[in-house]
C-alpha atoms as a printed R data frame, in Angstrom:
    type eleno elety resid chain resno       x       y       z
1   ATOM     1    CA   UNK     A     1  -5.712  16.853 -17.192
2   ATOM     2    CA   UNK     A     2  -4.148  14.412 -15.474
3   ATOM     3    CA   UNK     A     3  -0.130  14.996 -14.555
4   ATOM     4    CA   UNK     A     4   0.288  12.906 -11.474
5   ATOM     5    CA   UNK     A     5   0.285   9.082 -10.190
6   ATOM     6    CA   UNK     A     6   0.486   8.017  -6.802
7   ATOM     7    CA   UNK     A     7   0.766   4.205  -5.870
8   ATOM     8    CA   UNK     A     8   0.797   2.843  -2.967
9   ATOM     9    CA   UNK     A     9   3.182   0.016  -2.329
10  ATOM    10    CA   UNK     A    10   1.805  -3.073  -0.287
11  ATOM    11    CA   UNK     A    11   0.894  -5.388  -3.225
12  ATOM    12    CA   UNK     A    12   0.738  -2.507  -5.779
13  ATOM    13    CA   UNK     A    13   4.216  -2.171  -6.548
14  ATOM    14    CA   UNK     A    14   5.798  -4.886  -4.531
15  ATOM    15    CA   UNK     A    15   5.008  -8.617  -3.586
16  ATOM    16    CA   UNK     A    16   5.073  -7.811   0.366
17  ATOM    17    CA   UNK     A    17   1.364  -8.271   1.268
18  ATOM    18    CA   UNK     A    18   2.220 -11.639   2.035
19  ATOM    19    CA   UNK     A    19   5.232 -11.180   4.296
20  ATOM    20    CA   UNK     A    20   2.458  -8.095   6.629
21  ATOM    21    CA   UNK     A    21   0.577 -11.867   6.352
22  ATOM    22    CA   UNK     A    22   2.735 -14.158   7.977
23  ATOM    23    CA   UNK     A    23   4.250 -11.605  10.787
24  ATOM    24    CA   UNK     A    24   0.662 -10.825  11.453
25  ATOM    25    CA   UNK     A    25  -0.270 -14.323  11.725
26  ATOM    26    CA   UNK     A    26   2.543 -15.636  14.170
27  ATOM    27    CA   UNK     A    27   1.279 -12.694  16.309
28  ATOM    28    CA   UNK     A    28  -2.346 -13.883  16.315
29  ATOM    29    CA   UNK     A    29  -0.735 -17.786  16.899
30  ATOM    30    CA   UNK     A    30   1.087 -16.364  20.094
31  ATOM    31    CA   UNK     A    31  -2.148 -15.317  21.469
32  ATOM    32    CA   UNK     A    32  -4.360 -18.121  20.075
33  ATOM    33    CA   UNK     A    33  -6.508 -15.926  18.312
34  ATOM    34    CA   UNK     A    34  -7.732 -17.287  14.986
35  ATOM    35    CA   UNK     A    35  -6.666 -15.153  11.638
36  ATOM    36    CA   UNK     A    36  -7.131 -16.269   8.184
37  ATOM    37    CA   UNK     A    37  -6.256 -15.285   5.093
38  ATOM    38    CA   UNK     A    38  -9.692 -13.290   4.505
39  ATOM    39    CA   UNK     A    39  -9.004 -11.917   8.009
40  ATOM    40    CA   UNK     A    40  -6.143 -10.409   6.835
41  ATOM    41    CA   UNK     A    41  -7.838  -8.384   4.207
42  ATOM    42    CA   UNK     A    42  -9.336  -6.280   6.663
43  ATOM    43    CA   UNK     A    43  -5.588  -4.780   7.475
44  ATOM    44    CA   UNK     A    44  -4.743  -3.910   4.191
45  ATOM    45    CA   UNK     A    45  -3.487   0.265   3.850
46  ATOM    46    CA   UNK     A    46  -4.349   0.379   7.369
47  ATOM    47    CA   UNK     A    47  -1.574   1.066  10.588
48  ATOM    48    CA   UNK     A    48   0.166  -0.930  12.154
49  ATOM    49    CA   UNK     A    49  -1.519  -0.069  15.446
50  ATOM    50    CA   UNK     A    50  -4.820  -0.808  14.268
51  ATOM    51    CA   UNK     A    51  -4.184  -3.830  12.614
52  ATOM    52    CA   UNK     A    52  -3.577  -5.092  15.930
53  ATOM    53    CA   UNK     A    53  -6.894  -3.807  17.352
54  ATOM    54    CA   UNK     A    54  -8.788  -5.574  14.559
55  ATOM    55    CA   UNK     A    55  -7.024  -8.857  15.392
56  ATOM    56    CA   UNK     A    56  -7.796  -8.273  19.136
57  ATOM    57    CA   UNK     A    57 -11.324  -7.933  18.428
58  ATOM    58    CA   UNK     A    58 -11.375 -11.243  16.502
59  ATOM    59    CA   UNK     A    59  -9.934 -12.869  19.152
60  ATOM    60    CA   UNK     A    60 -12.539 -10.690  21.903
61  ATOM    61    CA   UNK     A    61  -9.122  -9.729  23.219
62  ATOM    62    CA   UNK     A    62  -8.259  -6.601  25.624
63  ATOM    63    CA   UNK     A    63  -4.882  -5.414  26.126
64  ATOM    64    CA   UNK     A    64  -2.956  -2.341  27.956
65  ATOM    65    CA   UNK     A    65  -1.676   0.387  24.946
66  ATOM    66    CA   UNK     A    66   1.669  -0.873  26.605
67  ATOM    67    CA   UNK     A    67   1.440  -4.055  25.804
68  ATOM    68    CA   UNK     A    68  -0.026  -3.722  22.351
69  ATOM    69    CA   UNK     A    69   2.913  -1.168  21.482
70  ATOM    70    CA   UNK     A    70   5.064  -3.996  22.307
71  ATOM    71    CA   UNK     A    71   3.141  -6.934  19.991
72  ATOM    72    CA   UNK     A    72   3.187  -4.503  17.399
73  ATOM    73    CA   UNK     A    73   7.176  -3.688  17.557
74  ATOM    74    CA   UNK     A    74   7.750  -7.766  17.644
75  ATOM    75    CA   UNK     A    75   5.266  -7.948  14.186
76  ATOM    76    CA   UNK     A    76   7.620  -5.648  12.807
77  ATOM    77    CA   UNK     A    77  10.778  -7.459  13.482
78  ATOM    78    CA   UNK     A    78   9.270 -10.563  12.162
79  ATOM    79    CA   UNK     A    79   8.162  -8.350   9.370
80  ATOM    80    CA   UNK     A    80  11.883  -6.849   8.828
81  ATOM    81    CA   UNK     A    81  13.299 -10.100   8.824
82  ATOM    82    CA   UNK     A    82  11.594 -11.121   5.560
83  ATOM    83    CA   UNK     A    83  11.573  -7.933   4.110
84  ATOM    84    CA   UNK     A    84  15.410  -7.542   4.769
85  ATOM    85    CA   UNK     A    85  15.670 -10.367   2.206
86  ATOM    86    CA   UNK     A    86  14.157  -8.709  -0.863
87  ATOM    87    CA   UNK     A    87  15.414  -8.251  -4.573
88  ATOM    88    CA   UNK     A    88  13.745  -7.131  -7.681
89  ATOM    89    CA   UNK     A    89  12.425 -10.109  -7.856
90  ATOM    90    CA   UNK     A    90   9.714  -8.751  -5.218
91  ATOM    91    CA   UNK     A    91   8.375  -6.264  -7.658
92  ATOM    92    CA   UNK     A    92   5.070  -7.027  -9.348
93  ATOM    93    CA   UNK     A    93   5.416  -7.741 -13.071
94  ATOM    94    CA   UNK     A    94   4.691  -5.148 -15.655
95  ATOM    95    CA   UNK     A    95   5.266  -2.610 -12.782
96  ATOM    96    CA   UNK     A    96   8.864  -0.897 -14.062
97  ATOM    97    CA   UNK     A    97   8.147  -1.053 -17.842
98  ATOM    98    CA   UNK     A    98   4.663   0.820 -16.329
99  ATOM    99    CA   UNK     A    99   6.585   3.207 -14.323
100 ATOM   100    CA   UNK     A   100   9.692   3.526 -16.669
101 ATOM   101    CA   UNK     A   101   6.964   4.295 -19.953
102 ATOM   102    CA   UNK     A   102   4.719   7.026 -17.548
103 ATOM   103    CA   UNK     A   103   8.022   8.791 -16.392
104 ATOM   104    CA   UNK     A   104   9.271   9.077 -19.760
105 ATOM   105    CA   UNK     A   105   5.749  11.010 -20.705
106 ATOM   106    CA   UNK     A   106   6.358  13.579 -18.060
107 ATOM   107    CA   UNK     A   107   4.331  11.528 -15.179
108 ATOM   108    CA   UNK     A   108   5.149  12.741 -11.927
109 ATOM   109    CA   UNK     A   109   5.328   9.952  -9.966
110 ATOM   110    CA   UNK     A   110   4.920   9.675  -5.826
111 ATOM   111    CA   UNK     A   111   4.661   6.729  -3.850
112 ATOM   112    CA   UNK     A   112   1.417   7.115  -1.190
113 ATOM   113    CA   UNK     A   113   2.297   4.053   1.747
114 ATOM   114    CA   UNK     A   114   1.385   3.971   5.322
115 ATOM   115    CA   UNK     A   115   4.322   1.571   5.177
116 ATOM   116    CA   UNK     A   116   7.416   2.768   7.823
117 ATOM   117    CA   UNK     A   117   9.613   0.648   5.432
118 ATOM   118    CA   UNK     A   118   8.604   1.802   2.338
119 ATOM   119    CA   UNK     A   119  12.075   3.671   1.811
120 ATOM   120    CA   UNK     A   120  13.831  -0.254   3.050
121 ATOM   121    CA   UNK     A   121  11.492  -1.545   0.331
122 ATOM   122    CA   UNK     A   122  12.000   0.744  -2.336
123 ATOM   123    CA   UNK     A   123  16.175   0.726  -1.741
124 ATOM   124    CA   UNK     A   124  16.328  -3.295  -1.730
125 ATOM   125    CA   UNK     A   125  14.520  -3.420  -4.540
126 ATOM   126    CA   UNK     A   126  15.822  -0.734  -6.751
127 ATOM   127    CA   UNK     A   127  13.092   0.813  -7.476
128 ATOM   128    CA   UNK     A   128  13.723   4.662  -4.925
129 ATOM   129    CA   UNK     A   129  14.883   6.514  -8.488
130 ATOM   130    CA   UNK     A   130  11.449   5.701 -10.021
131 ATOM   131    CA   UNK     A   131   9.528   8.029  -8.112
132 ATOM   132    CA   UNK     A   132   9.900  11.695  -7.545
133 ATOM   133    CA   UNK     A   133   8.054  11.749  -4.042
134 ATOM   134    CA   UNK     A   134   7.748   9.526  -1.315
135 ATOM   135    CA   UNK     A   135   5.184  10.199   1.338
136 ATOM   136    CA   UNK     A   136   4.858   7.145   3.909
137 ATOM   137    CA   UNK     A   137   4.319   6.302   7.442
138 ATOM   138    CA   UNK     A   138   7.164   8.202   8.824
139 ATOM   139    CA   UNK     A   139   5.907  11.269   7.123
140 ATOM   140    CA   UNK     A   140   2.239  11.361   8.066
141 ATOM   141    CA   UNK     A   141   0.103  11.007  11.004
142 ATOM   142    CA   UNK     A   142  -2.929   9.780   9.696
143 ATOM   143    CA   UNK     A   143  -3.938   6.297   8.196
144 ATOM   144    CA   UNK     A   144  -6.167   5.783   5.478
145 ATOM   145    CA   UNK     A   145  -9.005   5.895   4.557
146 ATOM   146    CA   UNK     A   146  -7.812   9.555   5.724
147 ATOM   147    CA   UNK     A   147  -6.243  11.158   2.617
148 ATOM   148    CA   UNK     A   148  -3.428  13.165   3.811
149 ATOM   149    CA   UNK     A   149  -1.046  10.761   2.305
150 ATOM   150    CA   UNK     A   150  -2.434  11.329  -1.182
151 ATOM   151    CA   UNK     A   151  -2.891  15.197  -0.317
152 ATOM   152    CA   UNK     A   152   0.696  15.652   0.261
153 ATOM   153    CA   UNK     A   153   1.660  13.160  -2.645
154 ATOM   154    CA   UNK     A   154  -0.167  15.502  -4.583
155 ATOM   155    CA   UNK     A   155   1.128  18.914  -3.016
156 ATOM   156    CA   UNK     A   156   4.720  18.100  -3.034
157 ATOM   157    CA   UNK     A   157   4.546  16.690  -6.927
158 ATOM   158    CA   UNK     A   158   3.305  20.387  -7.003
159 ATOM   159    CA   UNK     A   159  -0.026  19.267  -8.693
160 ATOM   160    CA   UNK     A   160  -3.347  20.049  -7.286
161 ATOM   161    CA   UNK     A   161  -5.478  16.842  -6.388
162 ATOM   162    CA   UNK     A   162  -7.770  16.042  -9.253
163 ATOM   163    CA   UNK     A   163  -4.469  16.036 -11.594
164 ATOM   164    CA   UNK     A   164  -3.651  13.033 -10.401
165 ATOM   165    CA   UNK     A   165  -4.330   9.201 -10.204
166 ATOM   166    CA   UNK     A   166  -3.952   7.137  -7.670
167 ATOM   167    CA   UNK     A   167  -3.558   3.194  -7.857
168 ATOM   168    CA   UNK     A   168  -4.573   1.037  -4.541
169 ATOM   169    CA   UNK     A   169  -5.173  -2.516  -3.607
170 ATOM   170    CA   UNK     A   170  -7.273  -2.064  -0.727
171 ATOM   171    CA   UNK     A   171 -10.613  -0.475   0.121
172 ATOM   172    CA   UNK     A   172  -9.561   1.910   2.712
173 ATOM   173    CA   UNK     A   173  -6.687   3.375  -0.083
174 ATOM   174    CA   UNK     A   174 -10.133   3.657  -2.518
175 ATOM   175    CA   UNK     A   175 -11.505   5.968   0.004
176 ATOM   176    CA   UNK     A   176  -8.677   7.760   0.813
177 ATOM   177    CA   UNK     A   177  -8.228   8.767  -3.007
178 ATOM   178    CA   UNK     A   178 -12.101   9.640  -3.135
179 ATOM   179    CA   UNK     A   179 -12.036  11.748  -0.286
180 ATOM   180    CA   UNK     A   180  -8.995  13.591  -1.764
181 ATOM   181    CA   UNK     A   181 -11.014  13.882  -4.972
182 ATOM   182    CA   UNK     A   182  -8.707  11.960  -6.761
183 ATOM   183    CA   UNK     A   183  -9.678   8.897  -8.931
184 ATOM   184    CA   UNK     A   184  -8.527   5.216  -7.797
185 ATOM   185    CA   UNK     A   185  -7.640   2.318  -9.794
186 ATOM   186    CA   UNK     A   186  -8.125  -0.797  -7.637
187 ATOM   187    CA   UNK     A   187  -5.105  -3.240  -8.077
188 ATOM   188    CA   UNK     A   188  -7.735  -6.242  -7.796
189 ATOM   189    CA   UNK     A   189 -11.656  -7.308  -8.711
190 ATOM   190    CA   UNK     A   190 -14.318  -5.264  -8.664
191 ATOM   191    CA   UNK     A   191 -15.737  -7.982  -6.089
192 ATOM   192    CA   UNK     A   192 -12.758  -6.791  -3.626
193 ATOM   193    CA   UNK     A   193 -12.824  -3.178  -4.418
194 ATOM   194    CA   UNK     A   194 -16.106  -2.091  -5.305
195 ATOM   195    CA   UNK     A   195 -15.710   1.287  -5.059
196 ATOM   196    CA   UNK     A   196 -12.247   1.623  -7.442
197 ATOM   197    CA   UNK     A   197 -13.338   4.101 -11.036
198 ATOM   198    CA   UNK     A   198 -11.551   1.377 -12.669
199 ATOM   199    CA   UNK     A   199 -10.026  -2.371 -12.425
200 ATOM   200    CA   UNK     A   200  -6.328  -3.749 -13.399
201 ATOM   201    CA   UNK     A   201  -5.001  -7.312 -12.744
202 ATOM   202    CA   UNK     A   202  -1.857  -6.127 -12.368
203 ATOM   203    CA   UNK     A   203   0.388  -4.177 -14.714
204 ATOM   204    CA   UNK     A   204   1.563  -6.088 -17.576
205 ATOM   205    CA   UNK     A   205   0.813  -4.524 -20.952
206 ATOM   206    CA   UNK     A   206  -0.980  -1.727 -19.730
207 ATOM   207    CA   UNK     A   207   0.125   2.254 -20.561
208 ATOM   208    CA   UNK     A   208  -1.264   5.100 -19.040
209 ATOM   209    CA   UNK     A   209  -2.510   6.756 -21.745
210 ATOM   210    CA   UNK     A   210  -5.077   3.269 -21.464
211 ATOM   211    CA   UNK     A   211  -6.048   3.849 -18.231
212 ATOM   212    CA   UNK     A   212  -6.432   7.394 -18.706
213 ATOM   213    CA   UNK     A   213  -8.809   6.584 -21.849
214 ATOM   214    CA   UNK     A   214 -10.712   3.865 -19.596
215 ATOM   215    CA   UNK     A   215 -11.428   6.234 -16.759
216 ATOM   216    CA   UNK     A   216 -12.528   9.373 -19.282
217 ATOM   217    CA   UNK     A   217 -14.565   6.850 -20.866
C-alpha cells in the first residue's frame, strides 16, 4: 500500500533546471569548454562536484581538487543569484493542487534533492509547509543514483521503502528509487527516462489515486 511520496525538486517541483543551466554554462565559457543543452542533461540529480568533472571531461580538462572546489563555489554564486530571485511563479503548474489534493488523503510527503538550496527554494517559493520531510544535500553524503536520499525520505516519513513513490526527472533519480525498491515516475518521456514504471508531462490534472491505478496496472 502505498503511504508515501518523495519528489525531488530540480524541474519536478520547481522551474530551476534552467538557472543549474546557465551557471553551469558561464563556467564551461570561462574555460572554453563547449556545453550544450544536451550536455547538460548528463548533470541532472547529480552533485555539484561531479557535474564539474563531467564538464572537465568534455572539455579533456585536468584540474587540482583545489581549484575545482573553487569553480564549483563561483557556479553556485552565479546559481544563488538567480535563484535568490524566485516567486511562486517558479513552481511547475499543477504541482500545489497535486501536492495540496495528496496531503489532504493522508500522503506523507518528503522532498528527496541533492540540491544545498533546496530549503532557499522551497522558502522563496512558499512551498516548505507542503512537505513533512526534507532530506537534501546538506543532509546526505551520497549522490544519486545512490539511494540514501530516498532511504531516509522514507525512514523519517516513518514508512518502510516500498510504501512509497518517488517522482524524478532524471535518470540517475530513476535508479536511485529502483535501488531503494521504490517505484519512480519520470517527470519527462519515456525516450529520456527509459527506465521510469511510469510517465507524466507534468502535473496538471493528475491525482494520485491515477498514478497509483497506472502503476498497479
Amino acid at each position: 500500500m502505498i503511504k508515501g511520496l518523495l519528489f525531488d525538486l530540480d524541474g519536478v517541483i520547481v522551474d530551476t533546471a534552467k538557472y543549474h543551466y546557465y551557471a553551469w554554462k558561464q563556467i564551461a565559457d570561462e574555460l572554453n569548454i563547449e556545453f550544450t543543452l544536451q550536455d547538460n542533461e548528463r548533470l541532472k540529480g547529480v552533485s555539484r562536484a561531479r557535474s564539474f568533472q563531467i564538464i572537465l571531461e568534455l572539455g579533456g580538462r585536468t584540474m587540482s581538487e583545489a581549484e575545482q572546489e573553487e569553480y564549483c563555489e563561483k557556479k553556485n554564486q552565479i546559481y544563488l543569484d538567480y535563484i535568490n530571485k524566485m516567486t511562486e511563479d517558479e513552481i511547475l503548474p499543477g504541482v500545489k493542487p497535486f501536492l495540496t489534493d495528496a496531503k489532504n488523503k493522508g500522503y506523507r510527503v518528503a522532498l528527496g534533492s541533492a540540491s544545498q538550496n533546496a530549503q532557499r527554494i522551497l522558502t522563496l517559493t512558499n512551498l516548505k509547509d507542503y512537505f513533512d520531510v526534507i532530506v537534501d544535500g546538506k543532509t546526505v553524503s551520497a549522490a544519486k543514483p545512490n539511494p540514501e536520499v530516498f532511504i531516509k525520505g522514507a525512514n523519517e516519513l516513518g514508512l518502510k521503502n516500498e510504501e512509497c513513490i518517488v517522482f524524478e526527472d532524471s535518470v540517475s533519480g530513476i535508479e536511485a528509487a529502483h535501488y531503494a525498491n521504490m517505484l519512480a515516475v519520470g517527470v519527462g518521456t519515456e525516450k529520456d527516462l527509459p527506465m521510469a514504471d511510469m510517465h507524466l508531462d507534468g502535473f496538471c490534472l493528475v491525482t494520485i489515486e491515477k498514478i497509483i491505478g497506472e502503476l498497479r496496472y
